[in-house]
CSV table of C-alpha atoms in Angstrom, one decimal:
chain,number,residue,atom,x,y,z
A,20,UNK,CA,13.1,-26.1,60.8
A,21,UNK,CA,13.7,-22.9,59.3
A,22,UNK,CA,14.7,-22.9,55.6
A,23,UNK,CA,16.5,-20.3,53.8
A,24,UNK,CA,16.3,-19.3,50.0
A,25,UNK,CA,19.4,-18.2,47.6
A,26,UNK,CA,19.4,-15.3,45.9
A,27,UNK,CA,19.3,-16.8,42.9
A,28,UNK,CA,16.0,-18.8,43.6
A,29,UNK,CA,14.2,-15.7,45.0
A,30,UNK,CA,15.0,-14.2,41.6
A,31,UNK,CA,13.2,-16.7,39.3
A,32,UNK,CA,10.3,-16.5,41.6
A,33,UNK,CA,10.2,-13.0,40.9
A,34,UNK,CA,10.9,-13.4,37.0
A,35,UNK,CA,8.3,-16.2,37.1
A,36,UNK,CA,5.6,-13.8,38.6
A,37,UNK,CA,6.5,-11.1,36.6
A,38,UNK,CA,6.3,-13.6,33.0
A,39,UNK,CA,3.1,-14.9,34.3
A,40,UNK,CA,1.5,-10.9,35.0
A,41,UNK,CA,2.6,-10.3,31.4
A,42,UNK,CA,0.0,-10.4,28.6
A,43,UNK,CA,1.3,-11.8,25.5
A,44,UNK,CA,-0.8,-11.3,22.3
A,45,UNK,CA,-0.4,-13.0,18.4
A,46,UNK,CA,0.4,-11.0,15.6
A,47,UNK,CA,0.1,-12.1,12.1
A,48,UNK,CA,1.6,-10.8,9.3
A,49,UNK,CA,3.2,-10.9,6.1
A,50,UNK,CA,6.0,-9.1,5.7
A,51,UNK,CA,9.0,-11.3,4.9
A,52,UNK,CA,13.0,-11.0,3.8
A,53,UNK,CA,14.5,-7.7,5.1
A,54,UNK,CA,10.8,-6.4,5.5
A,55,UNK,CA,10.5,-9.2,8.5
A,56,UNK,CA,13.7,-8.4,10.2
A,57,UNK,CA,12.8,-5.1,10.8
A,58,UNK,CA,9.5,-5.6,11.6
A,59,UNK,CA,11.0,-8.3,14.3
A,60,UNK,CA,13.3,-5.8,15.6
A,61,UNK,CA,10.6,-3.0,15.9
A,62,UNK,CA,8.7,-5.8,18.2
A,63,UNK,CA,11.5,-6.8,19.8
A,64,UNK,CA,12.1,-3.4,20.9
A,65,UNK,CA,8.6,-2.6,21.9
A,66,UNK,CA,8.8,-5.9,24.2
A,67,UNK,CA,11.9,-4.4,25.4
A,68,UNK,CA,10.6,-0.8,26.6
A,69,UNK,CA,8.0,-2.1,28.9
A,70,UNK,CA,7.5,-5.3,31.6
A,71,UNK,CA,3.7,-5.3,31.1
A,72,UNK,CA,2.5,-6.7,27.5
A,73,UNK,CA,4.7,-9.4,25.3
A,74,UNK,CA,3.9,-9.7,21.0
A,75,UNK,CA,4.6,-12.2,19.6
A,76,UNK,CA,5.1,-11.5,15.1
A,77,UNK,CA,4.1,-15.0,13.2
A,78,UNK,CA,5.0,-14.3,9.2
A,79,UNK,CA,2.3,-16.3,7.5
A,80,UNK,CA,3.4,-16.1,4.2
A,81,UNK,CA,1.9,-13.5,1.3
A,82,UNK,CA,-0.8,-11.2,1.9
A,83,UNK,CA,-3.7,-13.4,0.8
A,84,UNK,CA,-2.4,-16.7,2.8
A,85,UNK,CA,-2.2,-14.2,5.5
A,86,UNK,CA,-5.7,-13.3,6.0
A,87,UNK,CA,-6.9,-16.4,4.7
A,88,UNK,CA,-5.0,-18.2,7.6
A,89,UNK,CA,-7.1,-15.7,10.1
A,90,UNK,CA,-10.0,-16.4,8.7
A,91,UNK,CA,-9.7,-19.7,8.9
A,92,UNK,CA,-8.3,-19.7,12.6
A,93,UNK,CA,-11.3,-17.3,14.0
A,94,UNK,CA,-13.7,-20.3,12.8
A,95,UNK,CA,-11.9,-22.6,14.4
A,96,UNK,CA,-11.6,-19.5,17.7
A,97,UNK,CA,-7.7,-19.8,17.6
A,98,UNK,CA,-7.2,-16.2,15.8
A,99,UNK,CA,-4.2,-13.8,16.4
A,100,UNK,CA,-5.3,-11.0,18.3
A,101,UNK,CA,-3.9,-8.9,15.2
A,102,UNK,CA,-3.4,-9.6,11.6
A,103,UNK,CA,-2.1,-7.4,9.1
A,104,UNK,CA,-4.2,-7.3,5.8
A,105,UNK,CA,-3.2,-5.1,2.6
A,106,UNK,CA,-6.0,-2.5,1.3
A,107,UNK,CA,-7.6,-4.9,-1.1
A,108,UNK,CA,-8.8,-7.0,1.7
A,109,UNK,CA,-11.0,-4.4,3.9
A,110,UNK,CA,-14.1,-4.8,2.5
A,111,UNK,CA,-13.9,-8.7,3.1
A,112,UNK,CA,-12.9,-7.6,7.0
A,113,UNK,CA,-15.5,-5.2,7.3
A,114,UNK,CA,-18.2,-7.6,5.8
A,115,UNK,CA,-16.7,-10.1,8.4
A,116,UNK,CA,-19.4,-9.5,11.0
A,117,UNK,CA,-18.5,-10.4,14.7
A,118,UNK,CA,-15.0,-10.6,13.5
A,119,UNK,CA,-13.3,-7.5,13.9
A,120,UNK,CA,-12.7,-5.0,16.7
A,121,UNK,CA,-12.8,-1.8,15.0
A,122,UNK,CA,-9.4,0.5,16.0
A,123,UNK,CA,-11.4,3.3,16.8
A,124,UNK,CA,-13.5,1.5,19.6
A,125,UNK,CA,-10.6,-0.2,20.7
A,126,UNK,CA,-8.6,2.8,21.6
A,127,UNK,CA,-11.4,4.6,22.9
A,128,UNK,CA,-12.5,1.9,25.4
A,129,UNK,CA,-9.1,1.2,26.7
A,130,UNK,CA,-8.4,4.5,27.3
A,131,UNK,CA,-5.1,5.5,25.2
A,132,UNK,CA,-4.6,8.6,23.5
A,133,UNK,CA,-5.8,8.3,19.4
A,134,UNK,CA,-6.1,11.4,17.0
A,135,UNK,CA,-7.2,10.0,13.8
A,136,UNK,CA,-6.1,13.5,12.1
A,137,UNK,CA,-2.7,12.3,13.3
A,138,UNK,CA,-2.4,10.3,10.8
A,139,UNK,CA,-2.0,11.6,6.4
A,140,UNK,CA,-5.5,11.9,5.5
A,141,UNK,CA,-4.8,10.1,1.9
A,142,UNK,CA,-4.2,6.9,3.9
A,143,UNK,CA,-6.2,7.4,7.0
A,144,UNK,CA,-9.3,7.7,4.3
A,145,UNK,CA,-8.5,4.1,2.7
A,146,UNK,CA,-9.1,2.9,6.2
A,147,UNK,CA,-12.3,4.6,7.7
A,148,UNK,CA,-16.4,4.2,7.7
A,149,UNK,CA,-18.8,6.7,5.9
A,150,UNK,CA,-18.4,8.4,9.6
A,151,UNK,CA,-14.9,9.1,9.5
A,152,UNK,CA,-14.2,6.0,11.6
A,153,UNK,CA,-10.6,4.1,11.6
A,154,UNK,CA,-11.2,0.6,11.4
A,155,UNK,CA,-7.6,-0.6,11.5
A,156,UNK,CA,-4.2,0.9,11.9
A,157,UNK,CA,-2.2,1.6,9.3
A,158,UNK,CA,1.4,0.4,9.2
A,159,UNK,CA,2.9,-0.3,5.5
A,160,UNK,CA,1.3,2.2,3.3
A,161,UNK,CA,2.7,3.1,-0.1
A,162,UNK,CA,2.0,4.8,-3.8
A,163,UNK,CA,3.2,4.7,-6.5
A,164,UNK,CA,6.2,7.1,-8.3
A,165,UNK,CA,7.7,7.3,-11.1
A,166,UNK,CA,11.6,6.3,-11.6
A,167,UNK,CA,13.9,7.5,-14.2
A,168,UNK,CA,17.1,6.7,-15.1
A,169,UNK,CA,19.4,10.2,-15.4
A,170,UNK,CA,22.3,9.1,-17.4
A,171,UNK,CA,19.9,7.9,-20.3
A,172,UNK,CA,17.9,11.6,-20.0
A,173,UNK,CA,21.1,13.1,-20.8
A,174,UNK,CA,22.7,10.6,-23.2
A,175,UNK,CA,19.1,11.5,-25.2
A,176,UNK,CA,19.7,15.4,-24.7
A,177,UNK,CA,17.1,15.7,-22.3
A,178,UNK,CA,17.2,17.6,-18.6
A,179,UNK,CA,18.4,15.0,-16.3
A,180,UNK,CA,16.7,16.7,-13.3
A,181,UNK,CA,13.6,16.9,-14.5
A,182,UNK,CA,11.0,14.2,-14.6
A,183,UNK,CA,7.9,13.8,-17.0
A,184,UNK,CA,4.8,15.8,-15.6
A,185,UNK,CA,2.1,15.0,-18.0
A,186,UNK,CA,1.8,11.5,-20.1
A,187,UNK,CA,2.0,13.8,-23.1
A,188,UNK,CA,5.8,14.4,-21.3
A,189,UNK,CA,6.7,10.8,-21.4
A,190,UNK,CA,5.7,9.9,-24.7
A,191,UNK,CA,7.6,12.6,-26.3
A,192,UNK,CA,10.4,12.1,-23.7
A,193,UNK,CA,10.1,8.3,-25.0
A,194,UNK,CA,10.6,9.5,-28.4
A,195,UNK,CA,13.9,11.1,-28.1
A,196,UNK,CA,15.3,8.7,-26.1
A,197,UNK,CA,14.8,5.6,-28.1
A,198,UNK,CA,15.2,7.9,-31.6
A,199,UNK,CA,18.8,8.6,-29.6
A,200,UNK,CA,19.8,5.4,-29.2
A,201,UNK,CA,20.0,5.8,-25.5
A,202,UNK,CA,17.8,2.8,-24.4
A,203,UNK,CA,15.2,0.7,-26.5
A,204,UNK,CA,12.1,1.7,-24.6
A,205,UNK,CA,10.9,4.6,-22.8
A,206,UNK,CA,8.8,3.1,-19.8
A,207,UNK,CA,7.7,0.0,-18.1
A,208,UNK,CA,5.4,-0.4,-15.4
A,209,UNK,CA,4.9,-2.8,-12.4
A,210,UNK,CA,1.5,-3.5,-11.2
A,211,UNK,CA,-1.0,-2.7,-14.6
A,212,UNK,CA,-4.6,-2.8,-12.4
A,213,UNK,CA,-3.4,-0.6,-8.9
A,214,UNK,CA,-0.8,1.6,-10.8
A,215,UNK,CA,-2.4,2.1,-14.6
A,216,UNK,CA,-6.4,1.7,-13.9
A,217,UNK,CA,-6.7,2.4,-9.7
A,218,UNK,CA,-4.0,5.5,-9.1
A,219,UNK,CA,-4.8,6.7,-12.4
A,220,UNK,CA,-8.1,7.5,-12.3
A,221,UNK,CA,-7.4,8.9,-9.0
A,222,UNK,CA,-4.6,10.8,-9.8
A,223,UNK,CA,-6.8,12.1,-12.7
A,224,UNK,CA,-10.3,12.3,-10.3
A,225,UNK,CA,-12.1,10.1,-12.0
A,226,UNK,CA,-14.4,7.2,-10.1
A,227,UNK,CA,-14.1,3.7,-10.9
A,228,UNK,CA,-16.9,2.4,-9.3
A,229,UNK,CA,-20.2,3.9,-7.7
A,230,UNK,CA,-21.1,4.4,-4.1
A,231,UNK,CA,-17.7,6.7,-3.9
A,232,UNK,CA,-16.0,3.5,-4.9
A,233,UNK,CA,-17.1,1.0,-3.0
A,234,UNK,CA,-17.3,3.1,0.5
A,235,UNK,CA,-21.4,4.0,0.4
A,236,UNK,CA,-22.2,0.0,0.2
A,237,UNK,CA,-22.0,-3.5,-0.7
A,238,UNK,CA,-24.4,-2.9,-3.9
A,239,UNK,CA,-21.7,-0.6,-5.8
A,240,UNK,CA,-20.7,-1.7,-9.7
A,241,UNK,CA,-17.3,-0.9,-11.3
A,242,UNK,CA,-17.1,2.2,-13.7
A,243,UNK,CA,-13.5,1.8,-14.9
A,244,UNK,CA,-14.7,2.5,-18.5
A,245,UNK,CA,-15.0,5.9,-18.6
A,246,UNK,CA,-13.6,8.6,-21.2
A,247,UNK,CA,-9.9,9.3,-19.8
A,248,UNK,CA,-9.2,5.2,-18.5
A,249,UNK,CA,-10.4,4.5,-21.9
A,250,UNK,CA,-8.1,6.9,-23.7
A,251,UNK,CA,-5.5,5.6,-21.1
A,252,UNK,CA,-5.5,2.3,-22.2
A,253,UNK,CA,-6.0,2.6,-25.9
A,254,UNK,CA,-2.7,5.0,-25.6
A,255,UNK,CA,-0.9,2.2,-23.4
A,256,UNK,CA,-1.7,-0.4,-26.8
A,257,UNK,CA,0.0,2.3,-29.3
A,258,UNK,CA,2.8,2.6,-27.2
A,259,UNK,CA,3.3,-1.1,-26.9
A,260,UNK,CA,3.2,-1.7,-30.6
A,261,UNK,CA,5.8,1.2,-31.7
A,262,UNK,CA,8.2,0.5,-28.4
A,263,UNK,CA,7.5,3.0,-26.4
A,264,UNK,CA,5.9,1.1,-23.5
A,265,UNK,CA,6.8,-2.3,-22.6
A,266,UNK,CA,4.5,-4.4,-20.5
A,267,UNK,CA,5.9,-6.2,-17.3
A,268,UNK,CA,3.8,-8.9,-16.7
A,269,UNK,CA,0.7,-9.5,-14.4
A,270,UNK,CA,0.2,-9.2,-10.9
A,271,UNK,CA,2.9,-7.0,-9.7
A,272,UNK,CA,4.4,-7.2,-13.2
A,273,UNK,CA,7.6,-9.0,-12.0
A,274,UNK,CA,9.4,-8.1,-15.9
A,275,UNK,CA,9.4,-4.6,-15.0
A,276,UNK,CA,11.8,-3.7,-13.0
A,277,UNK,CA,14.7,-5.5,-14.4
A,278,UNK,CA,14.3,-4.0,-17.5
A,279,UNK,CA,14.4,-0.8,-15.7
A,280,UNK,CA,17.7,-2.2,-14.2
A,281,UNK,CA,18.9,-3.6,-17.4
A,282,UNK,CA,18.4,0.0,-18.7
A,283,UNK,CA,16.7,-1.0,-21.4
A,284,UNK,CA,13.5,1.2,-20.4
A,285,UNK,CA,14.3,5.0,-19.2
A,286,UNK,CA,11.7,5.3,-17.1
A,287,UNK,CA,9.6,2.7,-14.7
A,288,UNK,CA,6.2,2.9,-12.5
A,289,UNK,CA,5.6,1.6,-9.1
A,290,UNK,CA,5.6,1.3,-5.5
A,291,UNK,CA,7.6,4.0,-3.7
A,292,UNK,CA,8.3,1.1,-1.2
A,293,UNK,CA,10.5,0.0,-3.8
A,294,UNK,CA,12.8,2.9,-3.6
A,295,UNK,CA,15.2,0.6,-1.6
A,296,UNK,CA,14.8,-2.5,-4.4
A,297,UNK,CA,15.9,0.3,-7.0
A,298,UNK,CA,18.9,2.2,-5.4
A,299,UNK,CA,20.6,-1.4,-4.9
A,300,UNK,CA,19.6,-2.7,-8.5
A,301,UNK,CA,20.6,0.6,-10.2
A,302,UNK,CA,23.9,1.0,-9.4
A,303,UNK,CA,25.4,1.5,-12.8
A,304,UNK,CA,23.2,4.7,-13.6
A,305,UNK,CA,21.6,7.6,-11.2
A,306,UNK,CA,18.3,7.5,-10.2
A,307,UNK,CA,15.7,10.3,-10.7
A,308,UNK,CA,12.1,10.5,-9.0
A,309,UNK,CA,9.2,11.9,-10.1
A,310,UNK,CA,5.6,12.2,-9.5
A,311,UNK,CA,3.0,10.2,-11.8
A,312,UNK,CA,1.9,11.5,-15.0
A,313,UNK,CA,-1.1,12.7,-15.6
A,314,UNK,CA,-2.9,13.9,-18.8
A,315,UNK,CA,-3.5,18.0,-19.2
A,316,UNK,CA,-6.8,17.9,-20.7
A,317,UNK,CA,-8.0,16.2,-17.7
A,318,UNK,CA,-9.8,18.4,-15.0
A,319,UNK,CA,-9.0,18.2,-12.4
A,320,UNK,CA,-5.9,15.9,-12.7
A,321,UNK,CA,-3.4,15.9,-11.1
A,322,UNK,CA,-5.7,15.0,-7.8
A,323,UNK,CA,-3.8,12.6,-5.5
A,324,UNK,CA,-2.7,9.1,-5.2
A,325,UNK,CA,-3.9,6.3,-3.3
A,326,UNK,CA,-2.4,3.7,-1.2
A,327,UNK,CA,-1.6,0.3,-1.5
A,328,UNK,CA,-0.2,-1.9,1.2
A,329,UNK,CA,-1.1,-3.2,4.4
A,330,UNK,CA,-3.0,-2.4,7.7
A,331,UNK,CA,-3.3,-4.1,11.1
A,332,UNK,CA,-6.9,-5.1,12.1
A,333,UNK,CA,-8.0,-6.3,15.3
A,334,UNK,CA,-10.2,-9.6,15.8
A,335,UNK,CA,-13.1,-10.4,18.5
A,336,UNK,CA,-12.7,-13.0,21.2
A,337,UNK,CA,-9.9,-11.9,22.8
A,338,UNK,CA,-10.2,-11.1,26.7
A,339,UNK,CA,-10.1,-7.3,27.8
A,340,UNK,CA,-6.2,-7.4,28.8
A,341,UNK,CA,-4.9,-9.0,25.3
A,342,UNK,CA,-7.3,-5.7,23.8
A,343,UNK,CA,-4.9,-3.3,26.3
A,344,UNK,CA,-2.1,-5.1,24.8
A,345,UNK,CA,-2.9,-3.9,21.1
A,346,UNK,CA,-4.0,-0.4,21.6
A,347,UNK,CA,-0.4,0.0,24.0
A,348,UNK,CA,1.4,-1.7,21.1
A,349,UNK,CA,-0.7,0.2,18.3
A,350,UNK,CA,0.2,3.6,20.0
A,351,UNK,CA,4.1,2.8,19.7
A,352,UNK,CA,3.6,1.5,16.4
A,353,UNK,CA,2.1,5.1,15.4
A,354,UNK,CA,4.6,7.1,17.4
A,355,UNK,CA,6.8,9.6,15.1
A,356,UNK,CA,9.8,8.2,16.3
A,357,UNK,CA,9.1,4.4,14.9
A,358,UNK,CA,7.1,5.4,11.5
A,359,UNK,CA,10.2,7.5,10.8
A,360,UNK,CA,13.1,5.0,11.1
A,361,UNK,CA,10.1,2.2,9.4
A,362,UNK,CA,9.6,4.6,6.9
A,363,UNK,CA,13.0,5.7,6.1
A,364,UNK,CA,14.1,2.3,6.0
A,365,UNK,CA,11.4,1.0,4.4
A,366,UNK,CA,10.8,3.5,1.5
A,367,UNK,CA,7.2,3.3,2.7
A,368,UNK,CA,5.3,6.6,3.8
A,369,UNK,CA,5.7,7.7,6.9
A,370,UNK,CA,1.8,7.3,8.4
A,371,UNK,CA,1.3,10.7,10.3
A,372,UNK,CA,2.5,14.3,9.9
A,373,UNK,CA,4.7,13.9,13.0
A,374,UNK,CA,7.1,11.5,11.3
A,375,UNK,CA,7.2,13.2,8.1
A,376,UNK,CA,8.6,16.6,10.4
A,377,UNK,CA,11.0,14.5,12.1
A,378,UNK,CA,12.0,13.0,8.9
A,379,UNK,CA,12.7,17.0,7.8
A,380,UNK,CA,14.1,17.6,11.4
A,381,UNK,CA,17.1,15.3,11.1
A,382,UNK,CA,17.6,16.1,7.6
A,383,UNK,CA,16.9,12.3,5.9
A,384,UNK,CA,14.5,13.7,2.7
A,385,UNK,CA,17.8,17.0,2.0
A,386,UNK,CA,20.4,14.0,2.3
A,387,UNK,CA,18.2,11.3,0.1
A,388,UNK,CA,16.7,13.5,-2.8
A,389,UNK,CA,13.6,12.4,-4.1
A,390,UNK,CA,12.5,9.7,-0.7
A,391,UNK,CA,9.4,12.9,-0.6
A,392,UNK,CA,8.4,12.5,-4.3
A,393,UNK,CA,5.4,9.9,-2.6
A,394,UNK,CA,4.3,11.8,0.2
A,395,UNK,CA,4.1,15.2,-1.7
A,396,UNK,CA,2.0,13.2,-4.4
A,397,UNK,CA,-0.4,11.3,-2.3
A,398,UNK,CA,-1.0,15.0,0.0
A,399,UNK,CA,-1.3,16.6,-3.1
A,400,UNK,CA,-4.9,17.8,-2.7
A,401,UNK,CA,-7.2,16.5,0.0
A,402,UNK,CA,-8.8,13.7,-0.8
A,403,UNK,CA,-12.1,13.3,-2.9
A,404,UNK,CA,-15.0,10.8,-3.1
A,405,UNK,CA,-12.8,9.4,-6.5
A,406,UNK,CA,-9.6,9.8,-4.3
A,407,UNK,CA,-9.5,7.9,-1.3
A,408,UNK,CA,-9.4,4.7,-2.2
A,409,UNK,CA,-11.7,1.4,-3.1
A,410,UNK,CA,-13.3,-0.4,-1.1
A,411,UNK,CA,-14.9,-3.4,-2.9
A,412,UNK,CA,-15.5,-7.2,-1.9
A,413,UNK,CA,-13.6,-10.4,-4.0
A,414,UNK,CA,-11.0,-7.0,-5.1
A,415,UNK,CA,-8.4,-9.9,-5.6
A,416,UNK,CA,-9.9,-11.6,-8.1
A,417,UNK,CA,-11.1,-8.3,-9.8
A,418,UNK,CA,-7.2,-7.7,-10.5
A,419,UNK,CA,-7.2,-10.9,-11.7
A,420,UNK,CA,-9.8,-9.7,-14.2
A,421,UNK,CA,-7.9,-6.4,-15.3
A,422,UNK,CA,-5.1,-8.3,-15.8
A,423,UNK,CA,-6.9,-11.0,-18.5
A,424,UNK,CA,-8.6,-8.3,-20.3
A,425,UNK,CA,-5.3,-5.6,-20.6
A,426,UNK,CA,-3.5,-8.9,-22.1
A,427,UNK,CA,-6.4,-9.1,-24.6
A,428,UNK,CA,-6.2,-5.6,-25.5
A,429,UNK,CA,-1.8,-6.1,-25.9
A,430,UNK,CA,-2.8,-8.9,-28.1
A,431,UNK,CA,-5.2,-7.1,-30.0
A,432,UNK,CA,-8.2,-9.4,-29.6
A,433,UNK,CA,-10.2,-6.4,-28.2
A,434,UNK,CA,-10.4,-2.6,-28.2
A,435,UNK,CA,-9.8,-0.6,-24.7
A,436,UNK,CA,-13.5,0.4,-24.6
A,437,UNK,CA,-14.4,-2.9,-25.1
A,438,UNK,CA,-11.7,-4.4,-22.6
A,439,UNK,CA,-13.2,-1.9,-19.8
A,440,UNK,CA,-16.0,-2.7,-20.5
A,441,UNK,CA,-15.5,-6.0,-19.8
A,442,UNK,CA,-13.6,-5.9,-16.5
A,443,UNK,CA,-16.8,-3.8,-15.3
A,444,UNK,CA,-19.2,-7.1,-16.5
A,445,UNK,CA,-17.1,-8.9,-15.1
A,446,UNK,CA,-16.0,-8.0,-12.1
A,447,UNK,CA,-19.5,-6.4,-11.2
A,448,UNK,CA,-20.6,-10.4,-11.3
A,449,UNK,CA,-18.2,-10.4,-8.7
A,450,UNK,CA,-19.5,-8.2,-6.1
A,451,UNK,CA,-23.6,-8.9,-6.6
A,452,UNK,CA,-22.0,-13.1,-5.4
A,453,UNK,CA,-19.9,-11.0,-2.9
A,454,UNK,CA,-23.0,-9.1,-1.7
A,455,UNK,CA,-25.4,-12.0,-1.7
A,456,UNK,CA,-23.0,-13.8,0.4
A,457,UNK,CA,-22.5,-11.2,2.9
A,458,UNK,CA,-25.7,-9.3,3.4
């Protein structure tokens, strides 16, 4: 008996052959609210463009559940074939032996096309070995900027397009405006230990740790107490007593930005990621952007900025195909086309050259003034060994610290010298537990 097939049924076969050829892979990440829609749509496209490779994005809640979750799962060998981890978190990957694929090896030994000079070399740096190697692919990089509000600069008599250069800048700046009556304060900050302690002593090329932060070896010790951090901080207590700085909070200083909002401080300091965040908060006044300030006694300041964050790392036991998978996927991710449109929505940087010149091609940084302020800042001057980063183990918990002993020194219970002094003890206890446990 001869039996005949519909259309219909021949074409599921062929859809079922084709779903079952196709290698899906597990991403893991933490990007949620608008952030995760895009992010979504970017892999939704990617799945889209091609028949051969599926990902499938799993938000996993903030950054530290995030990577706690893959840690976790890769003991228990169910791990994602890709996580996303911000920049505090690579020296715990890298100590992770047996755990991580490094990007660099990956590419190379499934044959796609990877030019780590490509990519800025401010965050590329963040991200490499003492050879120069990329360890994981960068994705949501940013650094901080400074925002000011424009209709308070000229209610106080000041030049509403032009931003504070040196610190010396804002407190005078500060000055005028509160003796104006144009707003009570003069600036507030978000995020006191990455924005006030780690970009400033890059921006100012000053270490805060030995072993070029972190990057020559597990046995490194904090050195965030030295001349200018100290003057820094002991400047960032006067201010808070007569009104010209008001503090946000710890962590990522949640306080700060709505009194940036609120107009009640002129100027505010953080992540240029949350140039969206601002524009739809600060409707009722025009927005200025600016680079950091830095002191003018300080050689060698300004430097550049560093990065804060996120990157996607690759983990071991994963078949050869799922590793195709990531470096296909990983090579759209980085194309100029995608880091532009991420980047432009995003407000973080764009990740290689080619998307900041197609950013300039189709005219996005001449019709939003100001969305280059970051990327001019962190390119600055090429990186130096004070300049490209951190890379220490238990960093999380280090934060914590600065944030305990910066409250202390707000509350007067300590000087700045001694409050440095303090988050270096302390936080050096730290890494000797994180080395012993990982050598």
């Amino acid at each position: 008996m001869i039996r005949t097939f519909s259309v219909s049924a021949l074409a599921l076969v062929a859809s079922l052959t084709a779903a079952q050829a196709q290698t899906e892979i597990q991403w893991w990440h933490a990007m949620g609210g608008e952030l995760g829609q895009k992010l979504e749509e970017i892999v939704a496209t990617y799945n889209a463009s091609q028949s051969d490779y599926k990902v499938v994005p799993t938000y996993k809640g903030s950054y530290s559940e995030t990577m706690t979750s893959a840690i976790a799962a890769f003991r228990a060998k169910e791990q994602p074939t890709i996580v996303q981890v911000f920049e505090v978190g690579t020296g715990t990957m890298m100590a992770a032996e047996g755990a991580v694929y490094p990007v660099y090896q990956m590419m190379k030994d499934t044959g796609q096309d990877f030019d780590p000079k490509a990519f800025l070399p401010a965050v590329v740096g963040y991200y490499t070995d003492t050879n120069g190697n990329m360890l994981s692919m960068p994705f949501n990089s940013s650094t901080p900027i400074l925002y000011y509000n424009k209709d308070v600069f000229e209610k106080a008599g000041l030049d509403p397009n032009t931003a504070p250069k040196t610190w010396e800048d804002v407190e005078a700046f500060s000055t005028k405006i509160m003796d104006s009556g144009a707003a009570n304060c003069g600036f507030t900050t978000g995020w006191i230990s990455w924005v006030q302690l780690e970009n400033f002593s890059a921006w100012h090329n000053q270490p805060i740790g030995t072993k070029e932060n972190g990057f020559g070896g597990l046995d490194a010790e904090l050195t965030v107490n030295g001349p200018a951090q100290v003057k820094h901080w002991e400047n960032l207590a006067k201010w808070q007593k007569n009104g010209v700085f008001q503090y946000g909070g710890p962590g990522g200083g949640d306080d700060a930005a709505p009194k940036f909002y609120a107009q009640e401080c002129a100027m505010y300091m953080n992540s240029s990621a949350s140039r969206a965040g601002v524009m739809a908060n600060a409707k009722e006044f025009e927005v200025g952007f600016g680079m950091l300030p830095y002191y003018a006694d300080v050689d060698g300041a300004p430097q550049n900025s560093i990065i804060g964050g996120a990157t996607l790392w690759v983990l071991q036991g994963h078949d050869s195909d799922e590793y195709k998978a990531a470096a296909n996927f990983f090579s759209y991710l980085s194309s100029a086309e995608v880091q532009a449109d991420w980047h432009q929505f995003s407000g973080y940087l764009p990740i290689t050259s080619a998307a900041y010149e197609l950013g300039k091609e189709q005219g996005y940084y001449e019709a939003n003034p100001g969305s280059d302020v970051a990327i001019k800042q962190i390119t600055l001057n090429a990186p130096t060994a004070n300049s490209k980063g951190l890379r220490f183990g238990n960093y999380v918990q280090i934060r914590g610290i600065i944030d305990e002993e910066f409250q202390a020194l707000l509350a007067g219970d300590v000087d700045a010298k001694t409050a440095l002094d303090q988050v270096d003890a302390r936080g050096n206890e730290l890494l000797r537990q994180f080395e012993a446990a990982n050598n």
